[in-house]
mmCIF file of C-alpha atoms and ligand atoms in Angstrom:
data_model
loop_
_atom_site.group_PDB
_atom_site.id
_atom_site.type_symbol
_atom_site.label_atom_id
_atom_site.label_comp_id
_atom_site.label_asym_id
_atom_site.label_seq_id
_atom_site.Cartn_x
_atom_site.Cartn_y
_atom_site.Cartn_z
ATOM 1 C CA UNK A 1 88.022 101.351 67.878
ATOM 2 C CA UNK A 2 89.692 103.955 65.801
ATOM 3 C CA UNK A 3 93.525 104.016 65.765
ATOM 4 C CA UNK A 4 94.019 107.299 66.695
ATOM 5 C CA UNK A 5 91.888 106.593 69.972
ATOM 6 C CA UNK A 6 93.523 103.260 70.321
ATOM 7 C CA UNK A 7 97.055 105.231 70.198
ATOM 8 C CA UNK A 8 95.815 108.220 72.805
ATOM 9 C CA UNK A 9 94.518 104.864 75.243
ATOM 10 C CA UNK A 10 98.645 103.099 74.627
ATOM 11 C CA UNK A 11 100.124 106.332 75.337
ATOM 12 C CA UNK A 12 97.584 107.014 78.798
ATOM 13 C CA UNK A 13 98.816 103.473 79.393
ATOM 14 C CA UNK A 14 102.414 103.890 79.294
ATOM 15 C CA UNK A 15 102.036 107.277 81.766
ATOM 16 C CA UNK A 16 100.385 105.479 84.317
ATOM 17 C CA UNK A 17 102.532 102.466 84.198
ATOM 18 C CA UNK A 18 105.502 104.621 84.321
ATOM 19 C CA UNK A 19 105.024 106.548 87.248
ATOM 20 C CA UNK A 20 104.598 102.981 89.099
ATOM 21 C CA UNK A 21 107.099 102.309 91.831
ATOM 22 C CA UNK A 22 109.271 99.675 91.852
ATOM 23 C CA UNK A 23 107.743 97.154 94.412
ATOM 24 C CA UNK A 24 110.634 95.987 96.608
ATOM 25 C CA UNK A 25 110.851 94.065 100.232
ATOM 26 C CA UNK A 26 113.633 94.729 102.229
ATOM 27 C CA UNK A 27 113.488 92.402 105.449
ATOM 28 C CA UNK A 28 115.483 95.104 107.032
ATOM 29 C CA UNK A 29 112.869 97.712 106.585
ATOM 30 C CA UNK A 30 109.474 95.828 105.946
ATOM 31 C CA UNK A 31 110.109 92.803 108.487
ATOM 32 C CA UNK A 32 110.474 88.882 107.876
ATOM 33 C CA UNK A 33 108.679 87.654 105.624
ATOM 34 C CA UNK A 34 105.970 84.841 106.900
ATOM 35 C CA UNK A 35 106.917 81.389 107.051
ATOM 36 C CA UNK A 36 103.730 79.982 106.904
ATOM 37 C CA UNK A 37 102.712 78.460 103.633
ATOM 38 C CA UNK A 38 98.875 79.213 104.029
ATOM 39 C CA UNK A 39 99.605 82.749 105.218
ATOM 40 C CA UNK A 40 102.394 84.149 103.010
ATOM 41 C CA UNK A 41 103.462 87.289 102.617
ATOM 42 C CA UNK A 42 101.307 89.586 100.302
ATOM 43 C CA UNK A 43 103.559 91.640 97.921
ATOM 44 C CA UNK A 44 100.833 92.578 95.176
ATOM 45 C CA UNK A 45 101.198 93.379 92.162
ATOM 46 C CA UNK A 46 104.456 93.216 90.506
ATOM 47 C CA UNK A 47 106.043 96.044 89.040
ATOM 48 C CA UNK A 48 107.228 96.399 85.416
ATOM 49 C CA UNK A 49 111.144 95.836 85.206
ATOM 50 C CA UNK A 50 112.470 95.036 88.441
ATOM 51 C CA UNK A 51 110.915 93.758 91.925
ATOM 52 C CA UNK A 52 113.707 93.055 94.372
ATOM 53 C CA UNK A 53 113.112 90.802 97.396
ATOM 54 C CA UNK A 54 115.935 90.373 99.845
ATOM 55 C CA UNK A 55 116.526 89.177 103.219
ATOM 56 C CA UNK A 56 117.609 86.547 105.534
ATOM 57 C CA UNK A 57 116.601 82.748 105.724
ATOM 58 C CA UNK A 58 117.535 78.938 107.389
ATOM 59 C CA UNK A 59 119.568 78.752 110.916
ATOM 60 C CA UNK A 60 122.894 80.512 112.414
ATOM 61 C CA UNK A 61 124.845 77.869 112.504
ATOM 62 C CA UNK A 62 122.272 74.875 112.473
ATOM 63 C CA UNK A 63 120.189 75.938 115.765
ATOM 64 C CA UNK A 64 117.231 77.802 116.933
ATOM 65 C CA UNK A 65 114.378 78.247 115.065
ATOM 66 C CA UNK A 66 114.652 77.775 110.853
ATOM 67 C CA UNK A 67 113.321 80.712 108.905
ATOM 68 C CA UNK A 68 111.402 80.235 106.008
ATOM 69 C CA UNK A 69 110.393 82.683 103.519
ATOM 70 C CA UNK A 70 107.388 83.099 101.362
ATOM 71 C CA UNK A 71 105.677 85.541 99.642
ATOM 72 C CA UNK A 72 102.795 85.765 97.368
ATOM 73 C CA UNK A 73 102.329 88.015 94.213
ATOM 74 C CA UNK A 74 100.297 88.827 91.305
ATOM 75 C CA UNK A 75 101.571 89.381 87.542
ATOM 76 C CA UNK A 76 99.381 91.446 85.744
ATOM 77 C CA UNK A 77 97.666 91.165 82.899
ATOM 78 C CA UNK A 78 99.426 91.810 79.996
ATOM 79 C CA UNK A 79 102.456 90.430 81.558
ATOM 80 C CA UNK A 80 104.665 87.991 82.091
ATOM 81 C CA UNK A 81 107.515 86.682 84.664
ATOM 82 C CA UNK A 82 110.557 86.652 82.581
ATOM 83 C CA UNK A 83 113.114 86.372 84.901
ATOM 84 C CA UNK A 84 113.927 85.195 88.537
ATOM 85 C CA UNK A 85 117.481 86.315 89.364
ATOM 86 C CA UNK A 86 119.372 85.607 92.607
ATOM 87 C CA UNK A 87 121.700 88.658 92.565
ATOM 88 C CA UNK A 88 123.224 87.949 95.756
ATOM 89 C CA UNK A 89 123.439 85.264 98.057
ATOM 90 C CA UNK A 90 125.910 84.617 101.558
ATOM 91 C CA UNK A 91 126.099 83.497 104.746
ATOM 92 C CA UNK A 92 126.180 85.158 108.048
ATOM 93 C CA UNK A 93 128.905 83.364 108.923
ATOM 94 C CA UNK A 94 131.784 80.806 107.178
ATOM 95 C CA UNK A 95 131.045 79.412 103.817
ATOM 96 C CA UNK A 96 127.602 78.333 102.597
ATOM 97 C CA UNK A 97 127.879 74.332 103.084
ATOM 98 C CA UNK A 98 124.512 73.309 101.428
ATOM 99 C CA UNK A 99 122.334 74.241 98.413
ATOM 100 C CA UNK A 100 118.937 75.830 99.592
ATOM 101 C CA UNK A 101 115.449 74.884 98.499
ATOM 102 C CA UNK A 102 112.961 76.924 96.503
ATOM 103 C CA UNK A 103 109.214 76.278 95.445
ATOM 104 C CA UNK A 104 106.845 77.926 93.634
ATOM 105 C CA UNK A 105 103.193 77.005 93.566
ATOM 106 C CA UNK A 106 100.116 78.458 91.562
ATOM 107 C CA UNK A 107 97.540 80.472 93.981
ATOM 108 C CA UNK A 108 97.520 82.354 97.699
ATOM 109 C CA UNK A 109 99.240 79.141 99.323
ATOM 110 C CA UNK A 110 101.699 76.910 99.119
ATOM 111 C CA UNK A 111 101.791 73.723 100.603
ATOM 112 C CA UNK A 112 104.523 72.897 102.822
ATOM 113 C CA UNK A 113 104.697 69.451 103.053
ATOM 114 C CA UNK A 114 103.358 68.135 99.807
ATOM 115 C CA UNK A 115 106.072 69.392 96.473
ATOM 116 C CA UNK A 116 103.925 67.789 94.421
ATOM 117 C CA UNK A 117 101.438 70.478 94.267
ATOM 118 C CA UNK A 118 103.823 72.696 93.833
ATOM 119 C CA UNK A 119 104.030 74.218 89.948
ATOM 120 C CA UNK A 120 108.149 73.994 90.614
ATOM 121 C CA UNK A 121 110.917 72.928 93.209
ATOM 122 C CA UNK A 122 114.713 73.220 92.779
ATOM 123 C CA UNK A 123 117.783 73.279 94.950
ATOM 124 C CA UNK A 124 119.551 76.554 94.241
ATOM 125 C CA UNK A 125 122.838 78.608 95.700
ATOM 126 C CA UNK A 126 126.458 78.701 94.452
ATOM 127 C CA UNK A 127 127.044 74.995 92.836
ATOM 128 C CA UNK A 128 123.463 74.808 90.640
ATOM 129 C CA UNK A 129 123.639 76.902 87.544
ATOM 130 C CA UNK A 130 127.537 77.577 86.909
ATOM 131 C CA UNK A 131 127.173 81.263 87.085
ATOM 132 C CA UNK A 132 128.873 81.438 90.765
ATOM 133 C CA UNK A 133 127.254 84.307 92.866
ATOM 134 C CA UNK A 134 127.290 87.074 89.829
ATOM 135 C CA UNK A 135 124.081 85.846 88.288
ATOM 136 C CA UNK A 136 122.388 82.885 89.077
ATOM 137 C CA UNK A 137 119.038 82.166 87.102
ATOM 138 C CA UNK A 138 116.496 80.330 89.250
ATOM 139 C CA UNK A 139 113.861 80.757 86.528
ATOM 140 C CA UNK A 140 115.733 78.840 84.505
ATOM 141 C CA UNK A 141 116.064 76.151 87.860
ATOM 142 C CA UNK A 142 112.944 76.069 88.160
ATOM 143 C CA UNK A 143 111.450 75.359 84.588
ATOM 144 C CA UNK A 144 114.208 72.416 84.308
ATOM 145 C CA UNK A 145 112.377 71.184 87.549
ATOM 146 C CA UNK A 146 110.438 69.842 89.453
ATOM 147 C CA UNK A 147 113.113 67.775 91.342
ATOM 148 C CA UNK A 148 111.455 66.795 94.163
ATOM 149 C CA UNK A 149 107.515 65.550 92.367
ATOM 150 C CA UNK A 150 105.488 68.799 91.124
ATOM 151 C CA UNK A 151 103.827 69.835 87.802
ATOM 152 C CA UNK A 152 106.306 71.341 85.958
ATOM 153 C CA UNK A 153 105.979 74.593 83.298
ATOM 154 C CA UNK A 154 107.863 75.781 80.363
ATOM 155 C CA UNK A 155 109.157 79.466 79.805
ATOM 156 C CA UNK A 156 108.045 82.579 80.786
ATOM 157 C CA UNK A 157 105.528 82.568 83.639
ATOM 158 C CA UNK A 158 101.610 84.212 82.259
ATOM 159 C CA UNK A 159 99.493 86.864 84.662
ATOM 160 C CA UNK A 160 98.598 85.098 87.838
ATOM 161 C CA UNK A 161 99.129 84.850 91.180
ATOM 162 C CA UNK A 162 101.828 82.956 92.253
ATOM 163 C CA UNK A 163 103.291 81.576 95.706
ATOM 164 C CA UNK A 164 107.182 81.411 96.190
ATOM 165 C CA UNK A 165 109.009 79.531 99.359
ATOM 166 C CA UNK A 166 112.369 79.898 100.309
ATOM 167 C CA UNK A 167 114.062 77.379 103.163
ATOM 168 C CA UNK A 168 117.770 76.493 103.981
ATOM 169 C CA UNK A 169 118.750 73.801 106.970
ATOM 170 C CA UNK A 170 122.261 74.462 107.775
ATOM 171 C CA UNK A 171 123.178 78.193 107.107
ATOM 172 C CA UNK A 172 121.664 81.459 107.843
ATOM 173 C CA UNK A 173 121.793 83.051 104.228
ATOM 174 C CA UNK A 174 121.525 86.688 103.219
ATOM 175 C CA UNK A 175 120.091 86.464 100.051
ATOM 176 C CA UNK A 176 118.701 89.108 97.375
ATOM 177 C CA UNK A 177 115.811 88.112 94.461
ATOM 178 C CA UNK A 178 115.009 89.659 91.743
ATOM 179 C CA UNK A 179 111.779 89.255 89.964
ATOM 180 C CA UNK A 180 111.452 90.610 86.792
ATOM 181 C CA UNK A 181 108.623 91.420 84.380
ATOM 182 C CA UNK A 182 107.743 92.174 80.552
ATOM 183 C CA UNK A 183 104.950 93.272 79.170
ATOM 184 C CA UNK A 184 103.935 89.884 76.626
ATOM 185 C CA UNK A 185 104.493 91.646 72.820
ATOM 186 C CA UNK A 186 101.843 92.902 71.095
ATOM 187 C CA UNK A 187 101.114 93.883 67.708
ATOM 188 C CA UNK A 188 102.843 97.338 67.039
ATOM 189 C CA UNK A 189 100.662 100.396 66.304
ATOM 190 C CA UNK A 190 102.582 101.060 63.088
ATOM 191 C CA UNK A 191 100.909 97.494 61.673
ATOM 192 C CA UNK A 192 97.735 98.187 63.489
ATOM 193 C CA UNK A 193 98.066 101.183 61.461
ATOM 194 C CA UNK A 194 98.349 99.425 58.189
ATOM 195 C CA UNK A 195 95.373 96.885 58.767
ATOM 196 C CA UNK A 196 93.485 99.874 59.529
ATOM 197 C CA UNK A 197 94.284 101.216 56.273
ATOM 198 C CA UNK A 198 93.892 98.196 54.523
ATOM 199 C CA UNK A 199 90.920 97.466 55.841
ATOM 200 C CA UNK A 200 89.281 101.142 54.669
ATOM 201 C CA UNK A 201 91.092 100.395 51.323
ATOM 202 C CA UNK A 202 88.907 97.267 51.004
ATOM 203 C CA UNK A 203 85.855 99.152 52.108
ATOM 204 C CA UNK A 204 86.354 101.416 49.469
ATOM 205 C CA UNK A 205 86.736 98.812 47.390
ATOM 206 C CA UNK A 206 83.362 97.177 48.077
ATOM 207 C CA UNK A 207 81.427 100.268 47.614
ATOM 208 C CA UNK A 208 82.195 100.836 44.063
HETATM 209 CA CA1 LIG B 1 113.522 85.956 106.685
HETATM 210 CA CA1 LIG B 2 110.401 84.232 107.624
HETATM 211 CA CA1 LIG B 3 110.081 73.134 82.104
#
């Protein structure tokens, strides 16, 4: 392909992924998420930058019904999950007294009874990660899992679709995730540039 068409395609590229919307779910506005591990939530495609989930989860005060959250989402091509940040997390009411659980597994389900299928598991909330309830990087919980039997994986998550399950037992939590992508680095234009000239130089070259 010729640079200069390979440069017009980058910069049609970077219009159409810039008028994007941020993909968000607000539990307030969209509903609860499922808590069904074959049947999760479908949240698409995830937006470059930032994809903020936030809602409720677990029990008011240890009765009724426990309410688990999971959603399912894609990262695109191109792409990769470089961050999963819990940017808030409280209770309804008191003083969180437990850690909560977290899971991620590859695919459109999750099982819910099985962590060892699971890709990662952790515990997460205010005593896991040191950061208090400022910044707390469940990424980074998650690739020092599996704690509870799982397969385990190492950095930055590649394009896929991906599973994620939220649960707490004591607590009703208000919580707030945020997913967020990079485009995986590519070659710059400037030194596709440069091969292309090189490689015309040593065209030239061959001819004579
Ligand atoms: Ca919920
Ligand atoms: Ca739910
Ligand atoms: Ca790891």
């Amino acid at each position: 392909m010729p640079v200069s068409r390979f440069l017009a395609l980058l910069a049609v590229l970077a219009l159409s992924l810039g008028s994007v919307q941020a993909l968000t779910w607000d539990e307030t506005l969209d509903g609860d998420l499922s808590g069904d591990g074959d049947f999760p939530s479908l949240l698409g495609t995830l937006s470059e930058g930032s994809n903020l989930i936030s809602g409720t989860m677990g029990s008011l005060d240890g009765t009724g019904p426990l309410d688990a959250d999971v959603w399912n989402f894609t990262i695109a091509a191109g792409y990769y999950l470089t961050g999963i940040n819990l940017v808030s997390y409280s209770a309804t009411s008191g003083s969180p007294s437990n850690d909560s659980f977290m899971a991620i597994a590859n695919g459109g389900t999750i099982n819910m009874s099985d962590p060892s299928l699971h890709l990662s598991n952790a515990l997460w909330g205010y005593a896991q990660d040191g950061f208090g309830n400022t910044y707390n990087d469940l990424l980074a919980l998650l690739d020092a899992g599996p704690i509870f039997g799982g397969i385990g994986f190492d950095g930055p998550l590649p394009s896929g679709n991906y599973t994620f399950w939220i649960q707490e037992g004591s607590d009703q939590i208000n919580y707030g995730i945020d997913f967020v992508t990079a485009p995986v680095p590519v070659p710059e234009p400037g030194s596709l540039l440069l091969l292309g000239v090189a490689g015309l130089w040593s065209l030239r070259r061959r001819r004579r």
